[in-house]
Short mmCIF file of C-alpha atoms in Angstrom, two decimals:
data_model
loop_
_atom_site.label_atom_id
_atom_site.label_comp_id
_atom_site.label_asym_id
_atom_site.label_seq_id
_atom_site.Cartn_x
_atom_site.Cartn_y
_atom_site.Cartn_z
CA MET A 1 0.02 -0.02 0.04
CA ILE A 2 1.29 3.50 -0.99
CA GLY A 3 2.46 5.39 2.09
CA SER A 4 2.37 2.53 4.43
CA ALA A 5 5.37 1.64 6.68
CA PRO A 6 7.49 -1.22 5.47
CA PRO A 7 7.28 -4.41 7.55
CA SER A 8 9.77 -4.68 10.42
CA LEU A 9 12.99 -6.67 9.80
CA THR A 10 12.39 -8.32 13.19
CA ARG A 11 10.09 -10.82 11.59
CA LEU A 12 12.97 -12.20 9.50
CA VAL A 13 15.37 -12.56 12.43
CA PRO A 14 15.70 -16.02 14.16
CA GLU A 15 14.66 -16.06 17.77
CA HIS A 16 18.27 -16.99 18.93
CA VAL A 17 19.64 -13.91 17.18
CA ARG A 18 16.83 -11.63 18.57
CA ARG A 19 17.65 -12.63 22.15
CA PHE A 20 21.42 -12.16 21.71
CA THR A 21 23.02 -8.84 22.89
CA ALA A 22 25.75 -7.50 20.68
CA TYR A 23 29.27 -6.95 22.21
CA VAL A 24 30.24 -3.21 22.28
CA PRO A 25 34.02 -2.65 22.00
CA SER A 26 35.64 0.19 23.92
CA PRO A 27 36.31 3.48 21.99
CA PRO A 28 39.65 4.14 20.34
CA ASP A 29 42.46 5.39 22.58
CA GLU A 30 42.32 8.87 21.31
CA GLU A 31 38.56 9.12 22.00
CA LEU A 32 39.07 7.76 25.45
CA LYS A 33 41.73 10.40 26.13
CA ARG A 34 39.37 13.14 24.94
CA LEU A 35 36.46 11.85 27.02
CA TYR A 36 38.59 11.49 30.23
CA ARG A 37 40.69 14.56 29.59
CA ILE A 38 43.96 12.62 29.92
CA ASP A 39 47.16 13.04 27.87
CA HIS A 40 48.30 9.41 28.08
CA LEU A 41 46.80 5.89 28.30
CA HIS A 42 48.31 2.69 29.39
CA ARG A 43 46.33 -0.06 27.67
CA LEU A 44 46.17 -2.99 30.18
CA ASN A 45 42.79 -4.30 29.09
CA ASN A 46 43.36 -6.75 26.18
CA ASN A 47 46.33 -8.94 27.02
CA GLU A 48 48.49 -7.52 24.26
CA ASN A 49 52.28 -8.10 24.22
CA PRO A 50 53.98 -4.82 25.15
CA LEU A 51 57.09 -5.90 23.24
CA GLY A 52 55.14 -6.12 20.09
CA PRO A 53 56.01 -8.57 17.27
CA PRO A 54 59.45 -10.16 16.99
CA PRO A 55 62.06 -8.15 15.09
CA ALA A 56 61.90 -10.54 12.10
CA ALA A 57 58.18 -9.94 11.79
CA VAL A 58 58.59 -6.26 11.94
CA ALA A 59 61.17 -6.44 9.19
CA ALA A 60 59.10 -8.70 7.00
CA LEU A 61 56.10 -6.24 7.26
CA ALA A 62 58.39 -3.25 6.46
CA ALA A 63 59.65 -5.18 3.33
CA MET A 64 56.23 -5.68 1.83
CA THR A 65 55.80 -3.77 -1.47
CA PRO A 66 52.65 -2.04 -2.73
CA ALA A 67 52.39 -4.70 -5.41
CA GLN A 68 52.09 -7.31 -2.66
CA HIS A 69 49.18 -5.49 -1.03
CA ALA A 70 47.37 -5.46 -4.44
CA LEU A 71 47.34 -9.21 -4.67
CA TYR A 72 45.09 -11.75 -2.88
CA PRO A 73 46.94 -13.76 -0.28
CA SER A 74 47.39 -17.53 -0.24
CA GLY A 75 43.87 -18.74 0.20
CA ASP A 76 44.94 -21.43 2.75
CA GLY A 77 48.16 -20.06 4.18
CA PHE A 78 50.27 -22.47 2.17
CA PHE A 79 53.71 -21.49 3.45
CA LEU A 80 52.59 -20.66 6.90
CA ARG A 81 50.92 -23.99 7.43
CA ARG A 82 54.15 -25.68 6.44
CA ARG A 83 56.11 -23.65 8.98
CA LEU A 84 53.59 -24.36 11.74
CA ALA A 85 53.46 -28.05 10.84
CA ALA A 86 57.27 -28.25 11.27
CA LEU A 87 57.06 -26.54 14.68
CA HIS A 88 54.31 -28.86 15.93
CA GLY A 89 55.58 -32.05 14.37
CA VAL A 90 52.49 -32.61 12.25
CA GLU A 91 51.54 -32.53 8.51
CA PRO A 92 50.58 -29.21 6.86
CA GLU A 93 47.09 -30.74 6.12
CA GLN A 94 46.55 -30.80 9.91
CA ILE A 95 46.75 -26.98 10.23
CA LEU A 96 43.91 -24.62 9.39
CA ILE A 97 44.35 -20.88 9.74
CA GLY A 98 41.72 -18.20 10.45
CA ASN A 99 41.15 -14.46 10.81
CA GLY A 100 41.96 -14.67 14.56
CA ALA A 101 41.25 -17.67 16.71
CA ASN A 102 37.68 -16.33 16.87
CA GLU A 103 37.03 -17.29 13.24
CA VAL A 104 38.50 -20.77 13.87
CA ILE A 105 36.09 -21.24 16.75
CA ALA A 106 33.23 -20.51 14.37
CA PHE A 107 34.62 -23.01 11.79
CA VAL A 108 34.63 -25.77 14.37
CA LEU A 109 31.19 -24.95 15.66
CA LYS A 110 29.63 -24.88 12.13
CA ALA A 111 31.39 -28.18 11.30
CA PHE A 112 29.89 -30.14 14.19
CA CYS A 113 26.85 -28.28 15.46
CA GLN A 114 23.39 -27.31 14.17
CA PRO A 115 20.63 -25.28 15.91
CA GLY A 116 19.38 -27.41 18.92
CA ASP A 117 22.81 -28.90 19.65
CA ALA A 118 24.82 -27.88 22.68
CA ILE A 119 28.35 -27.18 23.75
CA VAL A 120 29.93 -27.39 27.32
CA THR A 121 32.43 -24.94 28.67
CA ALA A 122 33.10 -23.00 31.86
CA ASP A 123 30.99 -20.14 33.08
CA ARG A 124 33.92 -17.84 33.54
CA THR A 125 36.30 -18.32 30.55
CA PHE A 126 36.94 -16.83 27.16
CA ALA A 127 33.44 -15.75 26.25
CA VAL A 128 33.60 -16.25 22.45
CA TYR A 129 32.84 -19.98 22.68
CA GLU A 130 29.51 -19.05 24.42
CA TRP A 131 28.79 -16.12 22.18
CA VAL A 132 29.32 -17.81 18.86
CA ALA A 133 27.25 -20.85 20.01
CA GLU A 134 24.36 -18.77 21.22
CA PHE A 135 23.98 -16.53 18.27
CA SER A 136 24.09 -19.68 16.07
CA GLY A 137 21.21 -21.29 17.89
CA ILE A 138 23.36 -23.66 19.91
CA GLU A 139 22.99 -24.01 23.55
CA ALA A 140 26.04 -23.23 25.66
CA ARG A 141 26.04 -25.15 28.83
CA LEU A 142 28.20 -23.33 31.23
CA VAL A 143 29.76 -25.16 34.19
CA PRO A 144 31.01 -23.20 37.23
CA LEU A 145 34.71 -23.11 37.82
CA ARG A 146 36.04 -24.88 40.88
CA ASP A 147 38.73 -22.93 42.75
CA HIS A 148 38.96 -20.73 39.69
CA ALA A 149 39.77 -23.68 37.43
CA PHE A 150 37.85 -25.87 35.00
CA ASP A 151 35.90 -28.53 36.72
CA ASP A 152 36.41 -31.75 34.73
CA ALA A 153 33.88 -33.91 36.57
CA ALA A 154 31.16 -31.22 36.21
CA MET A 155 31.89 -30.78 32.47
CA LEU A 156 31.65 -34.52 31.90
CA ALA A 157 28.29 -34.57 33.74
CA ALA A 158 26.99 -31.76 31.66
CA ALA A 159 28.00 -33.44 28.43
CA ARG A 160 26.32 -36.71 29.51
CA ALA A 161 23.03 -35.10 30.44
CA ASP A 162 21.67 -36.06 26.97
CA ASP A 163 22.98 -36.67 23.42
CA ARG A 164 22.87 -33.03 22.23
CA THR A 165 26.42 -32.03 23.41
CA LYS A 166 28.79 -31.95 20.48
CA ILE A 167 31.88 -30.02 21.69
CA LEU A 168 33.60 -29.37 24.97
CA PHE A 169 35.72 -26.20 25.16
CA LEU A 170 38.62 -26.00 27.48
CA CYS A 171 40.75 -22.82 27.78
CA ASN A 172 44.16 -23.97 28.94
CA PRO A 173 45.56 -21.77 30.52
CA ASN A 174 42.26 -20.27 31.41
CA ASN A 175 41.51 -16.63 30.69
CA PRO A 176 40.94 -14.83 33.03
CA THR A 177 42.04 -16.89 35.97
CA GLY A 178 45.41 -18.19 34.70
CA SER A 179 44.72 -21.69 35.98
CA TRP A 180 45.67 -24.70 33.86
CA TRP A 181 45.36 -28.42 33.67
CA ASP A 182 48.52 -30.58 33.53
CA GLY A 183 49.07 -33.40 31.07
CA ASP A 184 47.88 -36.12 33.33
CA ARG A 185 44.56 -34.37 34.01
CA LEU A 186 43.99 -33.57 30.41
CA GLY A 187 44.71 -37.18 29.41
CA ARG A 188 42.29 -38.50 32.05
CA PHE A 189 39.63 -36.11 30.80
CA LEU A 190 39.98 -37.17 27.22
CA ASP A 191 39.92 -40.88 28.30
CA ALA A 192 36.62 -40.16 30.13
CA VAL A 193 35.11 -38.35 27.09
CA GLY A 194 35.98 -41.47 25.09
CA GLY A 195 35.54 -39.85 21.72
CA ARG A 196 31.77 -39.13 22.26
CA GLN A 197 32.32 -35.34 21.75
CA VAL A 198 34.83 -33.11 20.15
CA VAL A 199 37.25 -31.65 22.72
CA VAL A 200 38.72 -28.25 21.94
CA VAL A 201 41.82 -27.16 23.91
CA ASP A 202 42.34 -23.45 23.44
CA GLU A 203 45.96 -22.75 24.02
CA ALA A 204 46.05 -18.98 23.34
CA TYR A 205 48.40 -18.52 26.44
CA ALA A 206 50.38 -21.78 26.14
CA GLU A 207 53.63 -20.00 25.27
CA PHE A 208 53.57 -18.29 28.61
CA VAL A 209 53.99 -21.59 30.40
CA ASP A 210 57.34 -23.26 30.66
CA ASP A 211 56.40 -25.84 33.28
CA PRO A 212 57.21 -29.41 32.01
CA ALA A 213 53.90 -30.59 33.40
CA PHE A 214 52.05 -28.47 30.90
CA PRO A 215 50.40 -30.85 28.46
CA ASP A 216 51.60 -31.65 24.96
CA ALA A 217 48.05 -31.49 23.52
CA VAL A 218 49.08 -32.17 20.03
CA ALA A 219 50.81 -35.45 20.95
CA LEU A 220 47.60 -36.55 22.68
CA MET A 221 45.86 -36.44 19.23
CA ARG A 222 47.46 -39.80 18.40
CA ARG A 223 45.17 -41.41 20.99
CA HIS A 224 42.33 -38.99 20.78
CA PRO A 225 41.36 -38.13 17.25
CA ASN A 226 38.43 -36.14 18.65
CA LEU A 227 40.84 -33.48 19.99
CA VAL A 228 41.34 -30.00 18.40
CA VAL A 229 43.98 -27.49 19.57
CA PHE A 230 43.78 -23.77 19.07
CA ARG A 231 46.69 -21.30 18.98
CA THR A 232 46.96 -17.49 18.15
CA PHE A 233 49.51 -14.98 17.12
CA SER A 234 47.72 -12.25 19.12
CA LYS A 235 49.35 -12.86 22.51
CA MET A 236 52.91 -14.08 22.62
CA TRP A 237 53.73 -13.11 19.05
CA GLY A 238 52.35 -9.55 19.25
CA LEU A 239 50.22 -9.61 16.12
CA ALA A 240 46.84 -8.84 17.57
CA GLY A 241 46.18 -6.16 15.09
CA LEU A 242 46.64 -8.53 12.10
CA ARG A 243 44.11 -11.10 13.40
CA ILE A 244 45.53 -14.49 12.73
CA GLY A 245 45.08 -17.79 14.60
CA TYR A 246 45.01 -21.48 13.75
CA MET A 247 43.85 -24.96 14.74
CA ILE A 248 45.62 -28.30 14.74
CA GLY A 249 43.79 -31.49 14.36
CA THR A 250 44.17 -34.98 12.92
CA PRO A 251 43.92 -35.17 9.18
CA GLU A 252 40.31 -36.35 9.40
CA MET A 253 39.30 -33.67 11.85
CA THR A 254 40.86 -30.88 9.83
CA ASP A 255 39.33 -32.11 6.53
CA ILE A 256 35.95 -31.90 8.29
CA VAL A 257 36.37 -28.38 9.60
CA ARG A 258 37.99 -27.18 6.36
CA ARG A 259 34.60 -27.58 4.68
CA THR A 260 33.23 -24.78 6.81
CA ALA A 261 36.25 -22.53 6.59
CA VAL A 262 36.34 -19.16 4.60
CA VAL A 263 39.27 -19.18 2.27
CA TYR A 264 41.17 -15.99 1.74
CA SER A 265 40.06 -14.63 5.11
CA VAL A 266 43.60 -14.15 6.40
CA GLY A 267 45.39 -11.26 4.70
CA GLY A 268 48.78 -11.42 3.11
CA ALA A 269 50.43 -9.01 5.74
CA ALA A 270 49.23 -11.33 8.55
CA GLN A 271 50.58 -14.42 6.88
CA ILE A 272 53.98 -12.89 6.18
CA ALA A 273 54.34 -11.51 9.66
CA ALA A 274 53.21 -14.84 11.25
CA LEU A 275 55.63 -16.80 9.09
CA ALA A 276 58.45 -14.59 10.40
CA ALA A 277 57.37 -14.67 14.00
CA ALA A 278 56.51 -18.35 14.48
CA GLY A 279 58.69 -20.05 17.00
CA ASP A 280 61.01 -17.10 17.75
CA GLN A 281 62.47 -18.38 20.97
CA ALA A 282 64.41 -15.19 21.81
CA HIS A 283 61.29 -13.21 21.70
CA ARG A 284 59.37 -15.77 23.83
CA THR A 285 62.17 -15.74 26.35
CA ALA A 286 62.24 -11.84 26.61
CA THR A 287 58.54 -11.64 26.76
CA ASN A 288 58.24 -14.26 29.59
CA ALA A 289 61.00 -12.56 31.54
CA LEU A 290 59.12 -9.18 31.31
CA MET A 291 55.88 -10.97 32.33
CA GLU A 292 57.32 -12.57 35.38
CA GLU A 293 58.96 -9.43 36.65
CA ALA A 294 55.68 -7.51 36.18
CA ARG A 295 53.71 -10.35 37.79
CA ARG A 296 56.00 -10.45 40.90
CA HIS A 297 56.07 -6.65 41.33
CA VAL A 298 52.33 -6.04 40.84
CA SER A 299 51.35 -8.99 42.98
CA ALA A 300 53.52 -7.82 45.87
CA GLU A 301 52.11 -4.36 45.67
CA MET A 302 48.51 -5.53 45.45
CA ARG A 303 48.84 -7.88 48.34
CA GLY A 304 50.34 -5.02 50.32
CA LEU A 305 46.99 -3.33 49.75
CA GLY A 306 45.11 -6.39 50.94
CA LEU A 307 43.88 -7.33 47.39
CA PRO A 308 43.63 -11.09 46.54
CA VAL A 309 45.53 -11.79 43.25
CA LEU A 310 44.70 -14.47 40.70
CA GLY A 311 46.75 -15.63 37.78
CA ARG A 312 49.74 -17.99 37.71
CA ALA A 313 50.02 -18.23 33.91
CA GLY A 314 49.45 -15.94 30.97
CA ASN A 315 50.35 -12.29 30.47
CA PHE A 316 47.64 -11.02 32.85
CA LEU A 317 46.57 -10.85 36.47
CA MET A 318 43.09 -10.60 38.06
CA LEU A 319 42.37 -8.71 41.38
CA ARG A 320 39.44 -8.81 43.70
CA LEU A 321 38.42 -5.34 44.81
CA PRO A 322 36.53 -3.98 47.84
CA MET A 323 34.30 -1.94 45.41
CA SER A 324 32.56 -2.07 42.20
CA ASP A 325 34.77 -3.01 39.26
CA THR A 326 32.94 -0.65 36.91
CA ILE A 327 33.60 2.32 39.25
CA ALA A 328 37.17 1.29 39.62
CA HIS A 329 37.45 0.98 35.89
CA ARG A 330 36.31 4.57 35.36
CA ARG A 331 38.49 5.95 38.23
CA LEU A 332 41.55 4.23 36.82
CA LEU A 333 40.91 5.50 33.36
CA ALA A 334 40.83 8.97 34.76
CA GLN A 335 44.46 8.29 35.85
CA GLY A 336 45.38 7.07 32.30
CA VAL A 337 45.24 3.33 33.10
CA MET A 338 42.81 1.09 31.26
CA VAL A 339 41.95 -2.26 32.75
CA ARG A 340 39.17 -4.72 32.12
CA ALA A 341 36.13 -4.58 34.41
CA MET A 342 35.00 -8.23 34.96
CA THR A 343 31.37 -8.03 35.96
CA GLY A 344 30.37 -8.75 32.40
CA PHE A 345 32.55 -11.93 32.60
CA ARG A 346 30.71 -13.09 35.67
CA TYR A 347 33.43 -11.92 38.05
CA PRO A 348 31.86 -8.88 39.82
CA ASN A 349 34.19 -6.67 41.81
CA HIS A 350 37.24 -7.97 39.93
CA ILE A 351 39.43 -6.41 37.40
CA ARG A 352 41.86 -8.02 34.98
CA LEU A 353 45.09 -6.26 33.86
CA SER A 354 47.66 -7.12 31.20
CA LEU A 355 51.22 -7.29 32.47
CA SER A 356 53.48 -4.79 30.67
CA HIS A 357 56.55 -2.47 30.90
CA PRO A 358 57.73 -1.23 34.27
CA ALA A 359 56.36 2.35 33.60
CA ALA A 360 52.86 1.03 32.87
CA MET A 361 53.01 -1.28 35.98
CA GLU A 362 54.20 1.64 38.17
CA ALA A 363 51.32 3.83 36.74
CA PHE A 364 48.76 1.09 37.60
CA CYS A 365 50.16 0.55 41.18
CA ARG A 366 50.15 4.36 41.86
CA ALA A 367 46.60 4.61 40.69
CA MET A 368 45.57 1.50 42.76
CA HIS A 369 47.06 2.99 45.90
CA GLY A 370 45.00 6.11 45.39
CA LEU A 371 41.88 4.08 44.56
CA VAL A 372 42.00 1.77 47.51
CA ARG A 373 43.01 4.39 50.11
CA ARG A 374 40.65 7.18 49.11
#
């Protein structure tokens, strides 16, 4: 009818999308500085590497020519997959790259789940497993952490409740608590699953753990072909801005997931930088030395203020506050320090901070002394 209002788009939107709330990222640094009237900002909210990428990756990016940027990249990361396969002792066909680990999470969910299915993960872990499942019409069964760590018995019970669970997600080490399962515990868990579901072990922070008890998840694939391992170049390798992650699986597993993958989704600059960065042991050693010194210093300062500290692995710490984390977040921002308020991650009255250079850590500690003692 002429002049009538068009029908609402809502009628076209599936129910599981209508009930999902979109994630709203923080404004850019320059906008935050304008809003809070500050002339500097220490970013301690996203677990980025303060050292940036390894020197070889910086040089590789600088050497790129305009002609290279005009060309489509390798659609499947041909050379990068060969480099990663050599590092992990697998075949290139067992590697699948994506536009950040977030995209690889979506690949695996699409490969094994359809609306009405379920996944199992923790209630306080990396939220993207839950988000991608829910806006895809897949139930996310969230198991409470036990002592700030994944509860294997509760996860198994949730998976066995019926036959709808297809994937179990384990973040090891866990973001945001820094807890991790050792090789024996992961092996027992996989034995108990018995191949009935896909088990994803997200090792985004694995390079920050040097303990020999940390599991060799890739080696476990020989006995457990239902196992998938995620890695990322965003954390240790300082390439968060280029968005590149990857998964490792058995040949059969990777062949299945590849059917849902979007080719050409990882840009040429990201592939070139990752190829140069992969396995740089000197960069890993330097980063971990900086992280451990920052962890020691901040932990001592915060305990001196009477604040409980969580996080024995990764490039972050989490603190419990005697106040609202959202209020603390705003007051710290006014001092030029940006942390992660954790209420939205089901840790009310907690903040998570990325470990960084001494100047940033001193600025954080000064701001916290003023915050707690005011």
